[in-house]
């Protein structure tokens, strides 16, 4: 059967001096290739495009982009940051911010050579759209994402290490998706405690899995020797869980297992998973590793699920998220008063709250945070997260101790050598103490092994580069941070200081406007109260930078 021709009309637009097309709800570049954006940022771009030249308030954007909900300022800011990232809008000239008013998309007349989308490129776009639809459907199948190939290709993987990446576990409903996320989180936590295993963080893995569909390509990109895939689905009164271990060198499945039974019996199965995976990977563990592997953390399913819920809330990196996480963690301790990890997670949550000024009574919050961390160590003296939390707490509380912070962070590194969070925070504290020249090699060595380091790694790196006088490099690092976490007040404060030192006072004013829009006070006293530097000369240098930006 021959289908009638369809007339697709692409709208030519020009953003920041670059030609694009808008076609059927998608942004295409001048060659007809789709510019990748997540659903909400893409919808926001469409709204801004329809209302081009007009300033749209946050309330109006929330109404148009989230018609069935009320969007938070953080959600709107993240969408704006995503749009700016794909458009290369570092100076915020394409998507312009009007403090306390909203945002405006600036569109100019397209160059005459791109008035029509090439027919060949149109068909390529249509084919890509169809392929994307097929892939998105495949992702949510209730079995693990990749089936084992019939034959092994035995392809070499350049730069591959004996490390593990845990892929997003598939699920078919809301509660099951939460359980799938909790299971993958738990595997990451427990495997990362093994000194013989390097874990690629799920933040990196999820980002790469969204754009790469081949296990071999994903393994190469993440430098992971093994991939762990899984799925969770409900089957009447029971749940079914499938887990498989994939050899990243050729995409073959080297181990697979399945649980089907009552939800209350799942925790016992979960306890056996890490040991089975370690055995399948033929990784040699020392005595301490095997002791850690035998520890289940808790035997109470409700406590376990509450800790997993708390970790999800903390990942949002907002004050409301930290409050919600605290409620889940306190409830977990009601279920199991001896759950060491719940205490450690509480201490870490308080540390993040203190670092960002999300507090009401700083002295009371600090006392509670130290209590939680020490209680965790009392229950489990070798719990790395408790030492890590104490390191962060000693570095940020007014009565803290830099030497004690570094001591606990060194202990955390020794207990979990494959986890770089403690190492990066050690570098951050080293800079805070007045030794950025010693911190920079640590940042460089760690970040060289991370395809997609988390945003706070870039915060620490940018601060170190700033105090070394490497302002352009510091700007690049902090702009990468804002792409991941556009509502991070620390990133905006750092950019103000950097632009002041570069003599770009207009850019510093823009950052101050963004900072104020998020509800923060723009005074020298308030900015210095949020500074993490402990060294007097570094504090004086930072204060002078703010004064150069015109802040009093």
mmCIF file of C-alpha atoms in Angstrom, residues 41-314:
data_model
loop_
_atom_site.group_PDB
_atom_site.id
_atom_site.type_symbol
_atom_site.label_atom_id
_atom_site.label_comp_id
_atom_site.label_asym_id
_atom_site.label_seq_id
_atom_site.Cartn_x
_atom_site.Cartn_y
_atom_site.Cartn_z
ATOM 1 C CA UNK A 41 12.872 21.387 29.213
ATOM 2 C CA UNK A 42 11.692 20.657 25.662
ATOM 3 C CA UNK A 43 8.142 21.648 26.579
ATOM 4 C CA UNK A 44 9.446 24.820 28.261
ATOM 5 C CA UNK A 45 11.439 25.696 25.138
ATOM 6 C CA UNK A 46 8.283 25.254 23.078
ATOM 7 C CA UNK A 47 6.356 27.587 25.411
ATOM 8 C CA UNK A 48 9.119 30.216 25.330
ATOM 9 C CA UNK A 49 9.302 29.908 21.547
ATOM 10 C CA UNK A 50 5.556 30.466 21.140
ATOM 11 C CA UNK A 51 5.799 33.503 23.416
ATOM 12 C CA UNK A 52 9.113 34.712 21.970
ATOM 13 C CA UNK A 53 10.090 38.212 22.960
ATOM 14 C CA UNK A 54 7.779 38.198 25.980
ATOM 15 C CA UNK A 55 8.849 37.799 29.603
ATOM 16 C CA UNK A 56 7.081 34.795 31.115
ATOM 17 C CA UNK A 57 6.817 34.615 34.898
ATOM 18 C CA UNK A 58 7.591 31.445 36.843
ATOM 19 C CA UNK A 59 3.900 31.102 37.655
ATOM 20 C CA UNK A 60 3.016 31.266 33.960
ATOM 21 C CA UNK A 61 5.718 28.750 33.045
ATOM 22 C CA UNK A 62 4.493 26.421 35.779
ATOM 23 C CA UNK A 63 0.940 26.707 34.467
ATOM 24 C CA UNK A 64 1.931 25.952 30.860
ATOM 25 C CA UNK A 65 4.640 23.317 31.415
ATOM 26 C CA UNK A 66 3.142 21.568 34.465
ATOM 27 C CA UNK A 67 -0.617 21.967 33.908
ATOM 28 C CA UNK A 68 -1.528 19.347 36.526
ATOM 29 C CA UNK A 69 0.933 20.401 39.231
ATOM 30 C CA UNK A 70 2.740 23.376 40.738
ATOM 31 C CA UNK A 71 6.398 23.451 39.773
ATOM 32 C CA UNK A 72 9.070 24.419 42.281
ATOM 33 C CA UNK A 73 11.562 27.186 41.530
ATOM 34 C CA UNK A 74 14.248 24.486 41.417
ATOM 35 C CA UNK A 75 12.368 22.545 38.690
ATOM 36 C CA UNK A 76 11.975 25.669 36.564
ATOM 37 C CA UNK A 77 15.607 26.679 37.068
ATOM 38 C CA UNK A 78 16.796 23.184 36.081
ATOM 39 C CA UNK A 79 14.766 23.302 32.841
ATOM 40 C CA UNK A 80 16.155 26.747 31.998
ATOM 41 C CA UNK A 81 19.689 25.495 32.671
ATOM 42 C CA UNK A 82 19.148 22.457 30.412
ATOM 43 C CA UNK A 83 17.947 24.703 27.573
ATOM 44 C CA UNK A 84 20.901 27.044 27.996
ATOM 45 C CA UNK A 85 23.299 24.105 28.024
ATOM 46 C CA UNK A 86 22.209 22.653 24.658
ATOM 47 C CA UNK A 87 22.133 26.132 23.090
ATOM 48 C CA UNK A 88 25.582 27.062 24.426
ATOM 49 C CA UNK A 89 24.022 30.043 26.199
ATOM 50 C CA UNK A 90 26.706 30.564 28.843
ATOM 51 C CA UNK A 91 26.064 34.303 29.107
ATOM 52 C CA UNK A 92 22.274 33.904 29.311
ATOM 53 C CA UNK A 93 21.669 36.024 26.221
ATOM 54 C CA UNK A 94 19.368 33.550 24.446
ATOM 55 C CA UNK A 95 17.239 32.710 27.471
ATOM 56 C CA UNK A 96 17.361 35.994 29.343
ATOM 57 C CA UNK A 97 16.618 36.316 33.073
ATOM 58 C CA UNK A 98 14.605 39.242 34.402
ATOM 59 C CA UNK A 99 15.010 39.232 38.211
ATOM 60 C CA UNK A 100 11.690 38.861 40.037
ATOM 61 C CA UNK A 101 9.870 38.854 36.659
ATOM 62 C CA UNK A 102 10.763 35.725 34.705
ATOM 63 C CA UNK A 103 12.468 34.577 31.502
ATOM 64 C CA UNK A 104 12.418 35.585 27.842
ATOM 65 C CA UNK A 105 13.582 33.725 24.729
ATOM 66 C CA UNK A 106 15.396 35.967 22.249
ATOM 67 C CA UNK A 107 14.864 34.780 18.652
ATOM 68 C CA UNK A 108 16.363 36.548 15.635
ATOM 69 C CA UNK A 109 15.678 36.177 11.921
ATOM 70 C CA UNK A 110 17.273 32.984 10.499
ATOM 71 C CA UNK A 111 19.931 33.163 7.817
ATOM 72 C CA UNK A 112 18.473 32.734 4.335
ATOM 73 C CA UNK A 113 20.393 29.518 3.627
ATOM 74 C CA UNK A 114 18.399 27.556 6.192
ATOM 75 C CA UNK A 115 14.854 28.536 5.295
ATOM 76 C CA UNK A 116 13.994 24.992 4.252
ATOM 77 C CA UNK A 117 14.928 21.798 6.029
ATOM 78 C CA UNK A 118 16.718 19.494 3.553
ATOM 79 C CA UNK A 119 14.440 16.598 2.571
ATOM 80 C CA UNK A 120 17.225 14.083 3.193
ATOM 81 C CA UNK A 121 17.664 15.445 6.718
ATOM 82 C CA UNK A 122 13.908 15.341 7.273
ATOM 83 C CA UNK A 123 13.823 11.619 6.548
ATOM 84 C CA UNK A 124 16.813 11.088 8.840
ATOM 85 C CA UNK A 125 14.939 12.916 11.588
ATOM 86 C CA UNK A 126 11.819 10.832 11.050
ATOM 87 C CA UNK A 127 13.854 7.626 11.176
ATOM 88 C CA UNK A 128 15.597 8.749 14.367
ATOM 89 C CA UNK A 129 12.279 9.638 15.978
ATOM 90 C CA UNK A 130 10.893 6.188 15.184
ATOM 91 C CA UNK A 131 14.010 4.517 16.560
ATOM 92 C CA UNK A 132 13.811 6.590 19.745
ATOM 93 C CA UNK A 133 10.212 5.499 20.245
ATOM 94 C CA UNK A 134 11.152 1.836 19.870
ATOM 95 C CA UNK A 135 14.042 2.223 22.323
ATOM 96 C CA UNK A 136 11.897 3.955 24.931
ATOM 97 C CA UNK A 137 9.372 1.135 24.794
ATOM 98 C CA UNK A 138 12.133 -1.460 25.076
ATOM 99 C CA UNK A 139 13.548 0.267 28.157
ATOM 100 C CA UNK A 140 10.406 -0.423 30.187
ATOM 101 C CA UNK A 141 10.111 -4.116 29.365
ATOM 102 C CA UNK A 142 9.876 -6.127 32.547
ATOM 103 C CA UNK A 143 12.989 -8.174 31.876
ATOM 104 C CA UNK A 144 16.568 -6.805 32.083
ATOM 105 C CA UNK A 145 17.381 -4.439 29.273
ATOM 106 C CA UNK A 146 19.900 -6.533 27.334
ATOM 107 C CA UNK A 147 19.588 -10.177 26.468
ATOM 108 C CA UNK A 148 22.749 -12.219 26.056
ATOM 109 C CA UNK A 149 23.944 -12.448 22.426
ATOM 110 C CA UNK A 150 24.085 -15.879 20.869
ATOM 111 C CA UNK A 151 27.813 -15.631 20.302
ATOM 112 C CA UNK A 152 30.564 -13.726 22.076
ATOM 113 C CA UNK A 153 32.226 -11.009 19.987
ATOM 114 C CA UNK A 154 35.214 -10.805 22.367
ATOM 115 C CA UNK A 155 35.796 -7.136 21.515
ATOM 116 C CA UNK A 156 38.562 -5.403 23.468
ATOM 117 C CA UNK A 157 37.503 -2.478 25.644
ATOM 118 C CA UNK A 158 39.986 0.384 25.717
ATOM 119 C CA UNK A 159 40.845 1.730 29.153
ATOM 120 C CA UNK A 160 38.567 -0.739 30.907
ATOM 121 C CA UNK A 161 39.002 -1.372 34.613
ATOM 122 C CA UNK A 162 37.769 -4.072 36.960
ATOM 123 C CA UNK A 163 34.836 -1.926 38.011
ATOM 124 C CA UNK A 164 31.061 -2.258 38.034
ATOM 125 C CA UNK A 165 28.228 -0.067 36.744
ATOM 126 C CA UNK A 166 24.670 -0.648 37.947
ATOM 127 C CA UNK A 167 22.133 0.166 35.250
ATOM 128 C CA UNK A 168 18.684 1.658 35.965
ATOM 129 C CA UNK A 169 16.479 -1.252 37.030
ATOM 130 C CA UNK A 170 13.271 -1.518 35.002
ATOM 131 C CA UNK A 171 9.821 -1.623 36.641
ATOM 132 C CA UNK A 172 6.187 -1.465 35.570
ATOM 133 C CA UNK A 173 4.443 0.629 38.250
ATOM 134 C CA UNK A 174 5.102 3.385 40.796
ATOM 135 C CA UNK A 175 5.685 1.221 43.880
ATOM 136 C CA UNK A 176 7.725 -1.267 41.880
ATOM 137 C CA UNK A 177 9.820 1.530 40.403
ATOM 138 C CA UNK A 178 10.624 2.683 43.908
ATOM 139 C CA UNK A 179 11.614 -0.862 44.913
ATOM 140 C CA UNK A 180 13.720 -1.204 41.747
ATOM 141 C CA UNK A 181 15.535 2.049 42.542
ATOM 142 C CA UNK A 182 16.006 0.950 46.149
ATOM 143 C CA UNK A 183 17.472 -2.395 45.099
ATOM 144 C CA UNK A 184 19.977 -0.786 42.742
ATOM 145 C CA UNK A 185 20.888 1.790 45.416
ATOM 146 C CA UNK A 186 21.424 -0.962 47.965
ATOM 147 C CA UNK A 187 23.651 -2.919 45.587
ATOM 148 C CA UNK A 188 25.723 0.201 44.951
ATOM 149 C CA UNK A 189 26.128 0.829 48.695
ATOM 150 C CA UNK A 190 27.113 -2.713 49.577
ATOM 151 C CA UNK A 191 29.386 -3.450 46.617
ATOM 152 C CA UNK A 192 31.143 -0.097 47.048
ATOM 153 C CA UNK A 193 32.258 -1.190 50.525
ATOM 154 C CA UNK A 194 34.397 -3.917 48.952
ATOM 155 C CA UNK A 195 38.021 -2.827 48.524
ATOM 156 C CA UNK A 196 38.401 -5.060 45.463
ATOM 157 C CA UNK A 197 35.539 -3.445 43.533
ATOM 158 C CA UNK A 198 35.269 -0.044 41.880
ATOM 159 C CA UNK A 199 31.691 1.227 41.520
ATOM 160 C CA UNK A 200 30.728 3.730 38.845
ATOM 161 C CA UNK A 201 28.177 6.035 40.461
ATOM 162 C CA UNK A 202 24.590 5.618 39.339
ATOM 163 C CA UNK A 203 24.410 9.313 38.442
ATOM 164 C CA UNK A 204 27.039 8.685 35.759
ATOM 165 C CA UNK A 205 25.569 5.348 34.715
ATOM 166 C CA UNK A 206 22.013 6.638 34.293
ATOM 167 C CA UNK A 207 23.165 9.605 32.232
ATOM 168 C CA UNK A 208 25.196 7.434 29.861
ATOM 169 C CA UNK A 209 22.524 4.695 29.676
ATOM 170 C CA UNK A 210 20.070 7.327 28.431
ATOM 171 C CA UNK A 211 22.129 7.921 25.279
ATOM 172 C CA UNK A 212 23.967 4.635 24.684
ATOM 173 C CA UNK A 213 22.041 1.458 23.926
ATOM 174 C CA UNK A 214 24.847 -1.060 23.503
ATOM 175 C CA UNK A 215 26.317 -2.739 26.596
ATOM 176 C CA UNK A 216 29.761 -2.755 24.990
ATOM 177 C CA UNK A 217 29.618 0.985 24.207
ATOM 178 C CA UNK A 218 28.290 1.762 27.672
ATOM 179 C CA UNK A 219 31.023 -0.311 29.278
ATOM 180 C CA UNK A 220 33.657 1.524 27.245
ATOM 181 C CA UNK A 221 32.260 4.950 28.100
ATOM 182 C CA UNK A 222 32.033 4.204 31.818
ATOM 183 C CA UNK A 223 35.279 2.216 31.936
ATOM 184 C CA UNK A 224 33.324 -0.531 33.666
ATOM 185 C CA UNK A 225 34.300 -4.185 33.353
ATOM 186 C CA UNK A 226 30.847 -5.399 34.396
ATOM 187 C CA UNK A 227 27.287 -4.129 34.093
ATOM 188 C CA UNK A 228 24.451 -5.127 36.434
ATOM 189 C CA UNK A 229 20.926 -4.982 34.988
ATOM 190 C CA UNK A 230 17.656 -5.881 36.602
ATOM 191 C CA UNK A 231 13.889 -5.536 36.740
ATOM 192 C CA UNK A 232 11.084 -5.580 39.302
ATOM 193 C CA UNK A 233 7.435 -6.327 38.574
ATOM 194 C CA UNK A 234 4.352 -7.325 40.495
ATOM 195 C CA UNK A 235 2.747 -10.689 39.880
ATOM 196 C CA UNK A 236 -0.468 -10.840 41.869
ATOM 197 C CA UNK A 237 0.357 -10.956 45.570
ATOM 198 C CA UNK A 238 4.019 -11.608 44.803
ATOM 199 C CA UNK A 239 6.860 -9.665 43.274
ATOM 200 C CA UNK A 240 9.306 -10.912 40.664
ATOM 201 C CA UNK A 241 12.886 -9.635 40.605
ATOM 202 C CA UNK A 242 15.385 -10.453 37.853
ATOM 203 C CA UNK A 243 19.093 -9.581 38.038
ATOM 204 C CA UNK A 244 21.844 -10.274 35.516
ATOM 205 C CA UNK A 245 25.580 -9.620 35.361
ATOM 206 C CA UNK A 246 26.884 -8.604 31.929
ATOM 207 C CA UNK A 247 30.481 -8.800 30.757
ATOM 208 C CA UNK A 248 31.098 -5.372 29.242
ATOM 209 C CA UNK A 249 33.851 -6.619 26.937
ATOM 210 C CA UNK A 250 31.425 -8.496 24.675
ATOM 211 C CA UNK A 251 27.916 -8.004 26.064
ATOM 212 C CA UNK A 252 27.436 -11.597 27.202
ATOM 213 C CA UNK A 253 25.513 -12.479 30.349
ATOM 214 C CA UNK A 254 27.837 -14.288 32.760
ATOM 215 C CA UNK A 255 25.345 -14.706 35.609
ATOM 216 C CA UNK A 256 21.611 -14.309 36.127
ATOM 217 C CA UNK A 257 19.160 -14.982 38.919
ATOM 218 C CA UNK A 258 15.482 -14.478 39.697
ATOM 219 C CA UNK A 259 13.359 -14.094 42.822
ATOM 220 C CA UNK A 260 9.611 -14.574 42.931
ATOM 221 C CA UNK A 261 7.718 -14.516 46.184
ATOM 222 C CA UNK A 262 6.104 -12.398 48.883
ATOM 223 C CA UNK A 263 7.446 -8.878 49.343
ATOM 224 C CA UNK A 264 8.340 -9.585 52.985
ATOM 225 C CA UNK A 265 10.660 -12.398 51.888
ATOM 226 C CA UNK A 266 12.541 -10.198 49.458
ATOM 227 C CA UNK A 267 14.942 -8.801 52.073
ATOM 228 C CA UNK A 268 16.447 -12.253 52.618
ATOM 229 C CA UNK A 269 17.057 -12.563 48.871
ATOM 230 C CA UNK A 270 18.546 -9.080 48.748
ATOM 231 C CA UNK A 271 21.078 -10.177 51.390
ATOM 232 C CA UNK A 272 22.444 -12.922 49.107
ATOM 233 C CA UNK A 273 22.822 -10.803 45.970
ATOM 234 C CA UNK A 274 26.183 -9.048 46.590
ATOM 235 C CA UNK A 275 27.987 -12.275 47.484
ATOM 236 C CA UNK A 276 26.584 -14.044 44.417
ATOM 237 C CA UNK A 277 27.667 -11.170 42.165
ATOM 238 C CA UNK A 278 31.152 -11.020 43.666
ATOM 239 C CA UNK A 279 31.569 -14.749 43.131
ATOM 240 C CA UNK A 280 30.393 -14.473 39.505
ATOM 241 C CA UNK A 281 32.937 -11.686 38.878
ATOM 242 C CA UNK A 282 35.743 -13.855 40.327
ATOM 243 C CA UNK A 283 36.880 -10.980 42.532
ATOM 244 C CA UNK A 284 39.134 -11.857 45.443
ATOM 245 C CA UNK A 285 38.048 -10.275 48.711
ATOM 246 C CA UNK A 286 40.126 -9.866 51.840
ATOM 247 C CA UNK A 287 38.952 -10.785 55.332
ATOM 248 C CA UNK A 288 37.500 -7.361 56.058
ATOM 249 C CA UNK A 289 35.593 -7.345 52.751
ATOM 250 C CA UNK A 290 33.992 -10.676 53.566
ATOM 251 C CA UNK A 291 33.043 -9.448 57.019
ATOM 252 C CA UNK A 292 31.415 -6.363 55.493
ATOM 253 C CA UNK A 293 29.638 -8.525 52.936
ATOM 254 C CA UNK A 294 28.044 -10.602 55.681
ATOM 255 C CA UNK A 295 26.503 -7.526 57.295
ATOM 256 C CA UNK A 296 22.978 -6.950 56.080
ATOM 257 C CA UNK A 297 22.458 -3.615 57.798
ATOM 258 C CA UNK A 298 18.917 -4.399 58.901
ATOM 259 C CA UNK A 299 16.528 -7.321 58.891
ATOM 260 C CA UNK A 300 13.483 -5.050 58.898
ATOM 261 C CA UNK A 301 12.008 -4.515 55.395
ATOM 262 C CA UNK A 302 10.246 -1.288 56.434
ATOM 263 C CA UNK A 303 13.483 0.206 57.801
ATOM 264 C CA UNK A 304 15.345 -0.739 54.641
ATOM 265 C CA UNK A 305 12.709 0.847 52.375
ATOM 266 C CA UNK A 306 12.618 4.043 54.454
ATOM 267 C CA UNK A 307 16.388 4.491 54.111
ATOM 268 C CA UNK A 308 16.094 3.995 50.357
ATOM 269 C CA UNK A 309 13.302 6.588 50.239
ATOM 270 C CA UNK A 310 15.479 8.995 52.210
ATOM 271 C CA UNK A 311 18.373 8.616 49.780
ATOM 272 C CA UNK A 312 16.044 9.484 46.896
ATOM 273 C CA UNK A 313 14.851 12.614 48.692
ATOM 274 C CA UNK A 314 18.423 13.707 49.452
#
